Amino acid sequence: MEKDSKLAIFVYIVFAFLILLPLLKPGYYLALDMQAGPYSYSDIRFGDFYGETPSSYGAYFPPKMVLAAVSDIIGTEAVEKLRLFLIVLLCGISAHFSLPKEHGSARYLAGLLYMLNPFVFVRFLAGHGSLLLSYAFWPLALMCFSQFLDKPNSRRPLVKTALFVTLAAASSHGVIILLICFALMLLFHLLKTGIRGPGMQFAKRLALLAAIILALNLYWIAPTIILFGSTHTPASPEAYLEDFKPLPMGMPVVASLLTMHGFWRGGFYYTKDILPYWYVPFILMAAISAIGFLSLLGKKRESAFYALFLLSLLVVGLLLALGEESPISFLFTIFGKQIPIHMIFRDSQKFVGMICLSLSMLGSFGASHLMRTYPKWSLAVLALILLLPVIYDFGIFGFFGQIRPTQYPADWVEAGKIISADPTETRILVLPPYLYNTYKWSNATQKTLASPANHFFSKPIIVSQSVMTSHVYSDVKDTYGGYVQRIFKNRQYINNTAELLVPINARYILILKDYRDSDSYLWLFHRKGGVKDITLVYESDSLYLFRNELVFGPILASAEGGNGGFKSLARINVSGLSDNVTYTHVNPATYEITGCGGPYLFYASPADPFSEFSGIPPQPWNGIASTYPCSGPGVFGNRVFPVSLALFLLSWVLAISLLARPGIRGIIILAISSVLAYALIWFGILGPHHIGALLALSMGGSLAVFNYDMLGKPYTSFLKLN
């Protein structure tokens, strides 16, 4: 690696360290949409891998598996901070090294602006880590795709493009935006070469690239398509456009988005709210980007088309980010009715990432032009390009105190110990049952969080999955949320609380006292004469923890089969349920039933079309659980996991093959290894932590092989892809 490359990496490491400095104190990073806790990487957090939930928001579980393996070494708290550090670091490095080496120090403007801007700032505060991880890979992915378009018959650009797209798929939002960027680049490439120029061979290579990308990502795309209809009920595109529209923030919406602001949720403090003339550094950077555009436009024909491509990123990004105020907003409605794209995206401000990309790339070209044109002023230009992004987003260094590490309260720790000591495979009902609640003990200024209990406690939790915005109350099939809500609406008539919670496998009930309506939930669990089969096991100033003595696990024997949908609480009768059933875990998604003391097998999960017991589909049990005829031993599980596991291993083997280019003997070894891995994962011998370690080792080794040609001659550093 050259000296300049080492220096650049060091510079970005320093900036990333300075950004993360306030978060290095003890505690967890808790934000609106990103939580962490001691059980963030437990097996129950990998439902997308085991085919239980769709990966609607991206293929995040492979990198999460790697982090799970690392957490076994350094701990969950440290690995979460390492993840945030790497995301910020990759933003700078990716933008810097995606640009021509001839730009020299001018590339720092691209790297720093891509790292230090209001878009990254607010997404970091909101906890959109997977989106930022995807965003970090966009520049390198586009550079590799550009190399592929220039040399479609070359293997290395094809492989690098496919792998960077797969890495960007950590966020479905991010990979869709990247593919839009690819489409624009392809369009301008065809305009440059002439529509008929590339020919059939180019089309074949492009189709091959698309096929490889699809094959690498089929492991999460296929299960998501299969499961989506049974788990989600998207709202209308108009509802998402209305509730998640970009904010003007004291200026026209267009200006808000062009300056990389406009996040739909208010309440965050930006540099612009502190610095009186915040727009001056932006205007200077925009001017440098304009110089870059004009300098490219005035060069040879090829450079002019590249300039137009970079400008198109800004224009298209702005039009898409405007949402309902965009002149092309009709496209959202047209496509949104066919593909639930807005259920995935929700807010259109995510497209501001394209504006960040455009300004960063053009800024490097502009700074390079100025340094070549005025060599005597090159040091002044260098100082300017280093200072402007820092001044424009200096709030990212400390975040104006809006986010700090949070230690979980002592009473949560005590409740967690009680729950962890319980070996039963059960759930925790958290009340109030809202997905987003306010947690006063959070060290963030915005204390509204998606429930952190899911990361803190050792058992899965039951909360509503509804977002509850003005026009989008819910976009998921929230069976448990609806059931719990109906219980509490009718609480004055209920005297069998413990029985009513058996069908949802709720052994523990956690009531948070910090809410005005928390006392209203107590009637069901805590009365003067006591509540049958409900035991108060812990109480503190901020919470109650109850235990349901009737619940011992999700699988029971039942005297009756399914009896249709849920109509009223009066229909719920658990007298026919018993724990007279014996079973063992094959893997987290599959059970082997060895004995059942009733004619039906009961499972505490809503009936879905992909679960089965010995090939028999479920019958709905009052709409909240499922039953299966049981005449003897059998295997219970979902049909999606075997398919998704096979596709995941195929993607893994394909990635290794693309990088390492094994011979026939190597392919045979990989095939045998994948069959062995399938068996070990299926029988629960290899879990997510083991898979993450194997992923890291195998992909790291393959990457090392990729960095050498078949004769053993070393290539330059993988980061230096020019």
PDB file of C-alpha atoms in Angstrom, residues 246-503:
ATOM      1  CA  PRO A 246     -39.431  15.674   4.181  1.00  0.00           C
ATOM      2  CA  LEU A 247     -39.458  18.681   6.490  1.00  0.00           C
ATOM      3  CA  PRO A 248     -38.626  22.194   5.217  1.00  0.00           C
ATOM      4  CA  MET A 249     -36.697  23.077   8.406  1.00  0.00           C
ATOM      5  CA  GLY A 250     -37.166  26.810   8.070  1.00  0.00           C
ATOM      6  CA  MET A 251     -36.463  26.976   4.331  1.00  0.00           C
ATOM      7  CA  PRO A 252     -38.067  25.766   1.092  1.00  0.00           C
ATOM      8  CA  VAL A 253     -38.212  21.970   0.979  1.00  0.00           C
ATOM      9  CA  VAL A 254     -36.002  21.926  -2.119  1.00  0.00           C
ATOM     10  CA  ALA A 255     -33.311  23.895  -0.270  1.00  0.00           C
ATOM     11  CA  SER A 256     -33.691  21.665   2.769  1.00  0.00           C
ATOM     12  CA  LEU A 257     -33.019  18.569   0.679  1.00  0.00           C
ATOM     13  CA  LEU A 258     -30.239  20.084  -1.433  1.00  0.00           C
ATOM     14  CA  THR A 259     -28.398  21.024   1.758  1.00  0.00           C
ATOM     15  CA  MET A 260     -28.786  17.359   2.807  1.00  0.00           C
ATOM     16  CA  HIS A 261     -31.386  18.066   5.512  1.00  0.00           C
ATOM     17  CA  GLY A 262     -35.132  17.329   5.436  1.00  0.00           C
ATOM     18  CA  PHE A 263     -35.417  14.240   7.679  1.00  0.00           C
ATOM     19  CA  TRP A 264     -39.113  13.580   8.316  1.00  0.00           C
ATOM     20  CA  ARG A 265     -38.903  13.523  12.115  1.00  0.00           C
ATOM     21  CA  GLY A 266     -38.365  16.788  13.977  1.00  0.00           C
ATOM     22  CA  GLY A 267     -36.725  17.411  17.334  1.00  0.00           C
ATOM     23  CA  PHE A 268     -33.084  16.973  16.317  1.00  0.00           C
ATOM     24  CA  TYR A 269     -30.575  19.812  16.568  1.00  0.00           C
ATOM     25  CA  TYR A 270     -28.345  20.306  13.525  1.00  0.00           C
ATOM     26  CA  THR A 271     -25.287  22.445  12.932  1.00  0.00           C
ATOM     27  CA  LYS A 272     -27.557  24.892  11.089  1.00  0.00           C
ATOM     28  CA  ASP A 273     -29.467  25.451  14.343  1.00  0.00           C
ATOM     29  CA  ILE A 274     -26.282  26.531  16.116  1.00  0.00           C
ATOM     30  CA  LEU A 275     -24.085  28.161  13.453  1.00  0.00           C
ATOM     31  CA  PRO A 276     -25.555  31.494  12.213  1.00  0.00           C
ATOM     32  CA  TYR A 277     -24.024  31.383   8.719  1.00  0.00           C
ATOM     33  CA  TRP A 278     -24.133  27.617   8.285  1.00  0.00           C
ATOM     34  CA  TYR A 279     -24.982  27.949   4.602  1.00  0.00           C
ATOM     35  CA  VAL A 280     -21.667  29.633   3.733  1.00  0.00           C
ATOM     36  CA  PRO A 281     -19.560  26.447   3.822  1.00  0.00           C
ATOM     37  CA  PHE A 282     -22.296  24.648   1.885  1.00  0.00           C
ATOM     38  CA  ILE A 283     -22.320  27.332  -0.812  1.00  0.00           C
ATOM     39  CA  LEU A 284     -18.531  27.109  -1.098  1.00  0.00           C
ATOM     40  CA  MET A 285     -18.632  23.311  -1.375  1.00  0.00           C
ATOM     41  CA  ALA A 286     -21.473  23.513  -3.890  1.00  0.00           C
ATOM     42  CA  ALA A 287     -19.405  26.027  -5.885  1.00  0.00           C
ATOM     43  CA  ILE A 288     -16.433  23.638  -5.884  1.00  0.00           C
ATOM     44  CA  SER A 289     -18.770  20.857  -7.057  1.00  0.00           C
ATOM     45  CA  ALA A 290     -20.074  23.138  -9.828  1.00  0.00           C
ATOM     46  CA  ILE A 291     -16.486  23.824 -10.876  1.00  0.00           C
ATOM     47  CA  GLY A 292     -15.935  20.074 -10.974  1.00  0.00           C
ATOM     48  CA  PHE A 293     -18.999  19.623 -13.179  1.00  0.00           C
ATOM     49  CA  LEU A 294     -17.921  22.373 -15.581  1.00  0.00           C
ATOM     50  CA  SER A 295     -14.338  21.115 -15.719  1.00  0.00           C
ATOM     51  CA  LEU A 296     -15.547  17.635 -16.667  1.00  0.00           C
ATOM     52  CA  LEU A 297     -18.039  19.041 -19.136  1.00  0.00           C
ATOM     53  CA  GLY A 298     -15.309  20.978 -20.929  1.00  0.00           C
ATOM     54  CA  LYS A 299     -13.045  17.967 -21.346  1.00  0.00           C
ATOM     55  CA  LYS A 300     -13.296  15.109 -23.802  1.00  0.00           C
ATOM     56  CA  ARG A 301     -16.633  13.550 -24.655  1.00  0.00           C
ATOM     57  CA  GLU A 302     -16.260  10.693 -22.172  1.00  0.00           C
ATOM     58  CA  SER A 303     -15.725  13.080 -19.246  1.00  0.00           C
ATOM     59  CA  ALA A 304     -18.741  15.142 -20.281  1.00  0.00           C
ATOM     60  CA  PHE A 305     -21.018  12.117 -20.023  1.00  0.00           C
ATOM     61  CA  TYR A 306     -19.545  11.291 -16.625  1.00  0.00           C
ATOM     62  CA  ALA A 307     -20.301  14.871 -15.507  1.00  0.00           C
ATOM     63  CA  LEU A 308     -23.882  14.516 -16.696  1.00  0.00           C
ATOM     64  CA  PHE A 309     -24.190  11.218 -14.841  1.00  0.00           C
ATOM     65  CA  LEU A 310     -23.050  12.811 -11.568  1.00  0.00           C
ATOM     66  CA  LEU A 311     -25.449  15.708 -12.117  1.00  0.00           C
ATOM     67  CA  SER A 312     -28.257  13.230 -12.804  1.00  0.00           C
ATOM     68  CA  LEU A 313     -27.642  11.662  -9.387  1.00  0.00           C
ATOM     69  CA  LEU A 314     -28.364  15.025  -7.790  1.00  0.00           C
ATOM     70  CA  VAL A 315     -31.425  15.778  -9.943  1.00  0.00           C
ATOM     71  CA  VAL A 316     -33.023  12.335  -9.670  1.00  0.00           C
ATOM     72  CA  GLY A 317     -32.174  12.131  -5.967  1.00  0.00           C
ATOM     73  CA  LEU A 318     -33.877  15.480  -5.376  1.00  0.00           C
ATOM     74  CA  LEU A 319     -36.976  14.552  -7.394  1.00  0.00           C
ATOM     75  CA  LEU A 320     -37.380  11.289  -5.486  1.00  0.00           C
ATOM     76  CA  ALA A 321     -36.607  12.858  -2.099  1.00  0.00           C
ATOM     77  CA  LEU A 322     -39.350  15.469  -2.568  1.00  0.00           C
ATOM     78  CA  GLY A 323     -41.957  12.723  -2.199  1.00  0.00           C
ATOM     79  CA  GLU A 324     -45.497  14.021  -2.597  1.00  0.00           C
ATOM     80  CA  GLU A 325     -44.215  17.481  -3.586  1.00  0.00           C
ATOM     81  CA  SER A 326     -42.232  16.064  -6.497  1.00  0.00           C
ATOM     82  CA  PRO A 327     -43.452  16.498 -10.098  1.00  0.00           C
ATOM     83  CA  ILE A 328     -42.914  12.735 -10.481  1.00  0.00           C
ATOM     84  CA  SER A 329     -44.829  11.803  -7.319  1.00  0.00           C
ATOM     85  CA  PHE A 330     -47.327   9.926  -9.506  1.00  0.00           C
ATOM     86  CA  LEU A 331     -44.640   7.267  -9.978  1.00  0.00           C
ATOM     87  CA  PHE A 332     -44.789   6.482  -6.259  1.00  0.00           C
ATOM     88  CA  THR A 333     -48.511   5.825  -6.522  1.00  0.00           C
ATOM     89  CA  ILE A 334     -48.258   3.777  -9.720  1.00  0.00           C
ATOM     90  CA  PHE A 335     -45.443   1.541  -8.542  1.00  0.00           C
ATOM     91  CA  GLY A 336     -46.552   1.568  -4.915  1.00  0.00           C
ATOM     92  CA  LYS A 337     -49.791  -0.193  -5.809  1.00  0.00           C
ATOM     93  CA  GLN A 338     -47.886  -2.998  -7.544  1.00  0.00           C
ATOM     94  CA  ILE A 339     -44.803  -3.235  -5.344  1.00  0.00           C
ATOM     95  CA  PRO A 340     -44.899  -2.248  -1.625  1.00  0.00           C
ATOM     96  CA  ILE A 341     -41.875  -0.025  -2.096  1.00  0.00           C
ATOM     97  CA  HIS A 342     -43.120   2.662   0.289  1.00  0.00           C
ATOM     98  CA  MET A 343     -43.770   0.162   3.046  1.00  0.00           C
ATOM     99  CA  ILE A 344     -40.029  -0.577   2.812  1.00  0.00           C
ATOM    100  CA  PHE A 345     -38.852   3.023   2.334  1.00  0.00           C
ATOM    101  CA  ARG A 346     -41.483   4.903   4.360  1.00  0.00           C
ATOM    102  CA  ASP A 347     -39.661   8.259   4.101  1.00  0.00           C
ATOM    103  CA  SER A 348     -38.473   9.687   0.795  1.00  0.00           C
ATOM    104  CA  GLN A 349     -35.604  11.630   2.410  1.00  0.00           C
ATOM    105  CA  LYS A 350     -33.445   8.507   2.081  1.00  0.00           C
ATOM    106  CA  PHE A 351     -32.863   9.566  -1.539  1.00  0.00           C
ATOM    107  CA  VAL A 352     -30.854  12.538  -0.226  1.00  0.00           C
ATOM    108  CA  GLY A 353     -28.010  10.012  -0.093  1.00  0.00           C
ATOM    109  CA  MET A 354     -27.801  10.392  -3.888  1.00  0.00           C
ATOM    110  CA  ILE A 355     -27.339  14.153  -3.450  1.00  0.00           C
ATOM    111  CA  CYS A 356     -24.529  13.527  -0.937  1.00  0.00           C
ATOM    112  CA  LEU A 357     -22.885  11.179  -3.424  1.00  0.00           C
ATOM    113  CA  SER A 358     -23.159  13.636  -6.306  1.00  0.00           C
ATOM    114  CA  LEU A 359     -21.818  16.638  -4.385  1.00  0.00           C
ATOM    115  CA  SER A 360     -18.942  14.593  -2.936  1.00  0.00           C
ATOM    116  CA  MET A 361     -17.779  13.183  -6.265  1.00  0.00           C
ATOM    117  CA  LEU A 362     -18.120  16.464  -8.151  1.00  0.00           C
ATOM    118  CA  GLY A 363     -16.421  18.257  -5.257  1.00  0.00           C
ATOM    119  CA  SER A 364     -13.308  16.128  -5.669  1.00  0.00           C
ATOM    120  CA  PHE A 365     -13.170  16.903  -9.389  1.00  0.00           C
ATOM    121  CA  GLY A 366     -13.618  20.606  -8.628  1.00  0.00           C
ATOM    122  CA  ALA A 367     -10.928  20.675  -5.947  1.00  0.00           C
ATOM    123  CA  SER A 368      -8.552  18.753  -8.219  1.00  0.00           C
ATOM    124  CA  HIS A 369      -9.178  21.266 -11.014  1.00  0.00           C
ATOM    125  CA  LEU A 370      -8.468  24.207  -8.699  1.00  0.00           C
ATOM    126  CA  MET A 371      -5.248  22.646  -7.380  1.00  0.00           C
ATOM    127  CA  ARG A 372      -3.974  21.974 -10.903  1.00  0.00           C
ATOM    128  CA  THR A 373      -5.025  25.367 -12.242  1.00  0.00           C
ATOM    129  CA  TYR A 374      -3.601  27.322  -9.308  1.00  0.00           C
ATOM    130  CA  PRO A 375      -0.633  25.267  -8.055  1.00  0.00           C
ATOM    131  CA  LYS A 376       0.633  28.156  -5.903  1.00  0.00           C
ATOM    132  CA  TRP A 377      -2.634  28.039  -3.978  1.00  0.00           C
ATOM    133  CA  SER A 378      -2.794  24.259  -3.656  1.00  0.00           C
ATOM    134  CA  LEU A 379      -2.098  24.323   0.094  1.00  0.00           C
ATOM    135  CA  ALA A 380      -4.839  26.896   0.617  1.00  0.00           C
ATOM    136  CA  VAL A 381      -7.252  24.777  -1.429  1.00  0.00           C
ATOM    137  CA  LEU A 382      -6.253  21.705   0.606  1.00  0.00           C
ATOM    138  CA  ALA A 383      -6.911  23.556   3.866  1.00  0.00           C
ATOM    139  CA  LEU A 384     -10.254  24.701   2.492  1.00  0.00           C
ATOM    140  CA  ILE A 385     -11.419  21.239   1.473  1.00  0.00           C
ATOM    141  CA  LEU A 386     -10.405  19.864   4.866  1.00  0.00           C
ATOM    142  CA  LEU A 387     -12.172  22.618   6.794  1.00  0.00           C
ATOM    143  CA  LEU A 388     -15.412  23.092   4.851  1.00  0.00           C
ATOM    144  CA  PRO A 389     -17.016  19.686   5.572  1.00  0.00           C
ATOM    145  CA  VAL A 390     -15.890  19.878   9.204  1.00  0.00           C
ATOM    146  CA  ILE A 391     -17.408  23.330   9.685  1.00  0.00           C
ATOM    147  CA  TYR A 392     -20.579  22.428   7.808  1.00  0.00           C
ATOM    148  CA  ASP A 393     -21.311  19.443  10.043  1.00  0.00           C
ATOM    149  CA  PHE A 394     -19.193  20.074  13.148  1.00  0.00           C
ATOM    150  CA  GLY A 395     -22.158  18.995  15.266  1.00  0.00           C
ATOM    151  CA  ILE A 396     -21.382  15.374  14.404  1.00  0.00           C
ATOM    152  CA  PHE A 397     -18.447  15.642  16.828  1.00  0.00           C
ATOM    153  CA  GLY A 398     -20.398  15.196  20.025  1.00  0.00           C
ATOM    154  CA  PHE A 399     -23.854  15.395  18.402  1.00  0.00           C
ATOM    155  CA  PHE A 400     -24.577  18.463  20.569  1.00  0.00           C
ATOM    156  CA  GLY A 401     -25.097  16.058  23.473  1.00  0.00           C
ATOM    157  CA  GLN A 402     -28.159  14.523  21.809  1.00  0.00           C
ATOM    158  CA  ILE A 403     -26.900  10.979  22.226  1.00  0.00           C
ATOM    159  CA  ARG A 404     -24.775   9.374  24.919  1.00  0.00           C
ATOM    160  CA  PRO A 405     -24.213   5.796  26.067  1.00  0.00           C
ATOM    161  CA  THR A 406     -27.007   4.526  28.286  1.00  0.00           C
ATOM    162  CA  GLN A 407     -26.740   2.080  31.153  1.00  0.00           C
ATOM    163  CA  TYR A 408     -29.865   0.015  31.678  1.00  0.00           C
ATOM    164  CA  PRO A 409     -31.576   0.725  35.026  1.00  0.00           C
ATOM    165  CA  ALA A 410     -30.719  -1.469  38.006  1.00  0.00           C
ATOM    166  CA  ASP A 411     -34.297  -2.752  38.239  1.00  0.00           C
ATOM    167  CA  TRP A 412     -34.145  -3.905  34.611  1.00  0.00           C
ATOM    168  CA  VAL A 413     -30.989  -5.800  35.523  1.00  0.00           C
ATOM    169  CA  GLU A 414     -32.731  -7.472  38.473  1.00  0.00           C
ATOM    170  CA  ALA A 415     -35.759  -8.384  36.368  1.00  0.00           C
ATOM    171  CA  GLY A 416     -33.421  -9.717  33.711  1.00  0.00           C
ATOM    172  CA  LYS A 417     -31.728 -12.030  36.218  1.00  0.00           C
ATOM    173  CA  ILE A 418     -35.073 -13.531  37.228  1.00  0.00           C
ATOM    174  CA  ILE A 419     -36.096 -14.091  33.625  1.00  0.00           C
ATOM    175  CA  SER A 420     -32.700 -15.517  32.605  1.00  0.00           C
ATOM    176  CA  ALA A 421     -32.848 -18.073  35.425  1.00  0.00           C
ATOM    177  CA  ASP A 422     -36.085 -19.458  33.971  1.00  0.00           C
ATOM    178  CA  PRO A 423     -35.267 -22.266  31.473  1.00  0.00           C
ATOM    179  CA  THR A 424     -38.712 -22.304  29.822  1.00  0.00           C
ATOM    180  CA  GLU A 425     -39.063 -21.376  26.158  1.00  0.00           C
ATOM    181  CA  THR A 426     -41.569 -18.597  26.736  1.00  0.00           C
ATOM    182  CA  ARG A 427     -42.210 -14.921  26.030  1.00  0.00           C
ATOM    183  CA  ILE A 428     -42.462 -11.618  27.905  1.00  0.00           C
ATOM    184  CA  LEU A 429     -45.515  -9.384  27.501  1.00  0.00           C
ATOM    185  CA  VAL A 430     -44.337  -5.772  27.796  1.00  0.00           C
ATOM    186  CA  LEU A 431     -46.901  -3.152  28.846  1.00  0.00           C
ATOM    187  CA  PRO A 432     -47.814  -0.585  27.685  1.00  0.00           C
ATOM    188  CA  PRO A 433     -47.750  -2.695  24.520  1.00  0.00           C
ATOM    189  CA  TYR A 434     -46.561  -0.026  22.070  1.00  0.00           C
ATOM    190  CA  LEU A 435     -43.697  -0.551  19.643  1.00  0.00           C
ATOM    191  CA  TYR A 436     -42.372   2.953  20.375  1.00  0.00           C
ATOM    192  CA  ASN A 437     -42.333   4.212  23.952  1.00  0.00           C
ATOM    193  CA  THR A 438     -40.635   6.992  25.891  1.00  0.00           C
ATOM    194  CA  TYR A 439     -37.870   5.793  28.229  1.00  0.00           C
ATOM    195  CA  LYS A 440     -36.937   8.494  30.718  1.00  0.00           C
ATOM    196  CA  TRP A 441     -33.685   6.772  31.678  1.00  0.00           C
ATOM    197  CA  SER A 442     -32.290   6.993  28.143  1.00  0.00           C
ATOM    198  CA  ASN A 443     -29.308   9.330  27.825  1.00  0.00           C
ATOM    199  CA  ALA A 444     -30.560  10.661  24.486  1.00  0.00           C
ATOM    200  CA  THR A 445     -32.431  13.949  24.267  1.00  0.00           C
ATOM    201  CA  GLN A 446     -35.056  12.176  22.161  1.00  0.00           C
ATOM    202  CA  LYS A 447     -36.171   9.437  24.507  1.00  0.00           C
ATOM    203  CA  THR A 448     -38.654   7.717  22.183  1.00  0.00           C
ATOM    204  CA  LEU A 449     -37.259   4.284  21.320  1.00  0.00           C
ATOM    205  CA  ALA A 450     -38.417   1.102  19.684  1.00  0.00           C
ATOM    206  CA  SER A 451     -38.629  -1.334  22.599  1.00  0.00           C
ATOM    207  CA  PRO A 452     -35.118  -2.058  23.926  1.00  0.00           C
ATOM    208  CA  ALA A 453     -36.520  -4.960  25.988  1.00  0.00           C
ATOM    209  CA  ASN A 454     -36.057  -7.199  22.956  1.00  0.00           C
ATOM    210  CA  HIS A 455     -32.273  -6.700  23.233  1.00  0.00           C
ATOM    211  CA  PHE A 456     -32.023  -6.647  27.000  1.00  0.00           C
ATOM    212  CA  PHE A 457     -33.970  -9.732  28.090  1.00  0.00           C
ATOM    213  CA  SER A 458     -33.146 -13.333  27.287  1.00  0.00           C
ATOM    214  CA  LYS A 459     -36.653 -14.190  26.063  1.00  0.00           C
ATOM    215  CA  PRO A 460     -38.551 -12.755  23.081  1.00  0.00           C
ATOM    216  CA  ILE A 461     -41.037 -10.013  23.891  1.00  0.00           C
ATOM    217  CA  ILE A 462     -44.621  -9.331  22.868  1.00  0.00           C
ATOM    218  CA  VAL A 463     -45.348  -5.730  21.875  1.00  0.00           C
ATOM    219  CA  SER A 464     -47.515  -4.189  19.219  1.00  0.00           C
ATOM    220  CA  GLN A 465     -45.780  -3.934  15.842  1.00  0.00           C
ATOM    221  CA  SER A 466     -47.865  -0.958  14.712  1.00  0.00           C
ATOM    222  CA  VAL A 467     -46.069   2.321  13.915  1.00  0.00           C
ATOM    223  CA  MET A 468     -49.184   4.347  14.872  1.00  0.00           C
ATOM    224  CA  THR A 469     -48.597   7.453  12.747  1.00  0.00           C
ATOM    225  CA  SER A 470     -51.440   9.701  11.575  1.00  0.00           C
ATOM    226  CA  HIS A 471     -52.175   7.868   8.317  1.00  0.00           C
ATOM    227  CA  VAL A 472     -50.280   4.600   8.820  1.00  0.00           C
ATOM    228  CA  TYR A 473     -51.530   3.007  12.015  1.00  0.00           C
ATOM    229  CA  SER A 474     -50.091  -0.381  11.114  1.00  0.00           C
ATOM    230  CA  ASP A 475     -48.546  -2.027   8.063  1.00  0.00           C
ATOM    231  CA  VAL A 476     -48.029  -5.493   9.552  1.00  0.00           C
ATOM    232  CA  LYS A 477     -50.369  -8.321  10.513  1.00  0.00           C
ATOM    233  CA  ASP A 478     -50.151  -7.712  14.227  1.00  0.00           C
ATOM    234  CA  THR A 479     -52.204 -10.604  15.627  1.00  0.00           C
ATOM    235  CA  TYR A 480     -50.772 -10.447  19.137  1.00  0.00           C
ATOM    236  CA  GLY A 481     -51.018  -6.668  19.297  1.00  0.00           C
ATOM    237  CA  GLY A 482     -54.703  -6.820  18.405  1.00  0.00           C
ATOM    238  CA  TYR A 483     -55.347  -9.634  20.879  1.00  0.00           C
ATOM    239  CA  VAL A 484     -53.625  -7.865  23.772  1.00  0.00           C
ATOM    240  CA  GLN A 485     -55.445  -4.640  22.945  1.00  0.00           C
ATOM    241  CA  ARG A 486     -58.803  -6.413  23.100  1.00  0.00           C
ATOM    242  CA  ILE A 487     -57.950  -8.006  26.438  1.00  0.00           C
ATOM    243  CA  PHE A 488     -57.303  -4.620  27.980  1.00  0.00           C
ATOM    244  CA  LYS A 489     -60.366  -3.024  26.463  1.00  0.00           C
ATOM    245  CA  ASN A 490     -62.427  -5.686  28.234  1.00  0.00           C
ATOM    246  CA  ARG A 491     -60.350  -5.921  31.408  1.00  0.00           C
ATOM    247  CA  GLN A 492     -63.227  -5.095  33.747  1.00  0.00           C
ATOM    248  CA  TYR A 493     -64.968  -8.332  32.701  1.00  0.00           C
ATOM    249  CA  ILE A 494     -61.914 -10.600  32.883  1.00  0.00           C
ATOM    250  CA  ASN A 495     -61.116 -12.900  35.791  1.00  0.00           C
ATOM    251  CA  ASN A 496     -58.932 -15.458  34.002  1.00  0.00           C
ATOM    252  CA  THR A 497     -55.933 -13.392  32.929  1.00  0.00           C
ATOM    253  CA  ALA A 498     -53.462 -16.277  33.197  1.00  0.00           C
ATOM    254  CA  GLU A 499     -55.554 -18.485  30.919  1.00  0.00           C
ATOM    255  CA  LEU A 500     -55.976 -15.762  28.310  1.00  0.00           C
ATOM    256  CA  LEU A 501     -52.204 -15.376  28.034  1.00  0.00           C
ATOM    257  CA  VAL A 502     -51.523 -19.089  27.534  1.00  0.00           C
ATOM    258  CA  PRO A 503     -52.237 -18.979  23.745  1.00  0.00           C
TER     259      PRO A 503
END
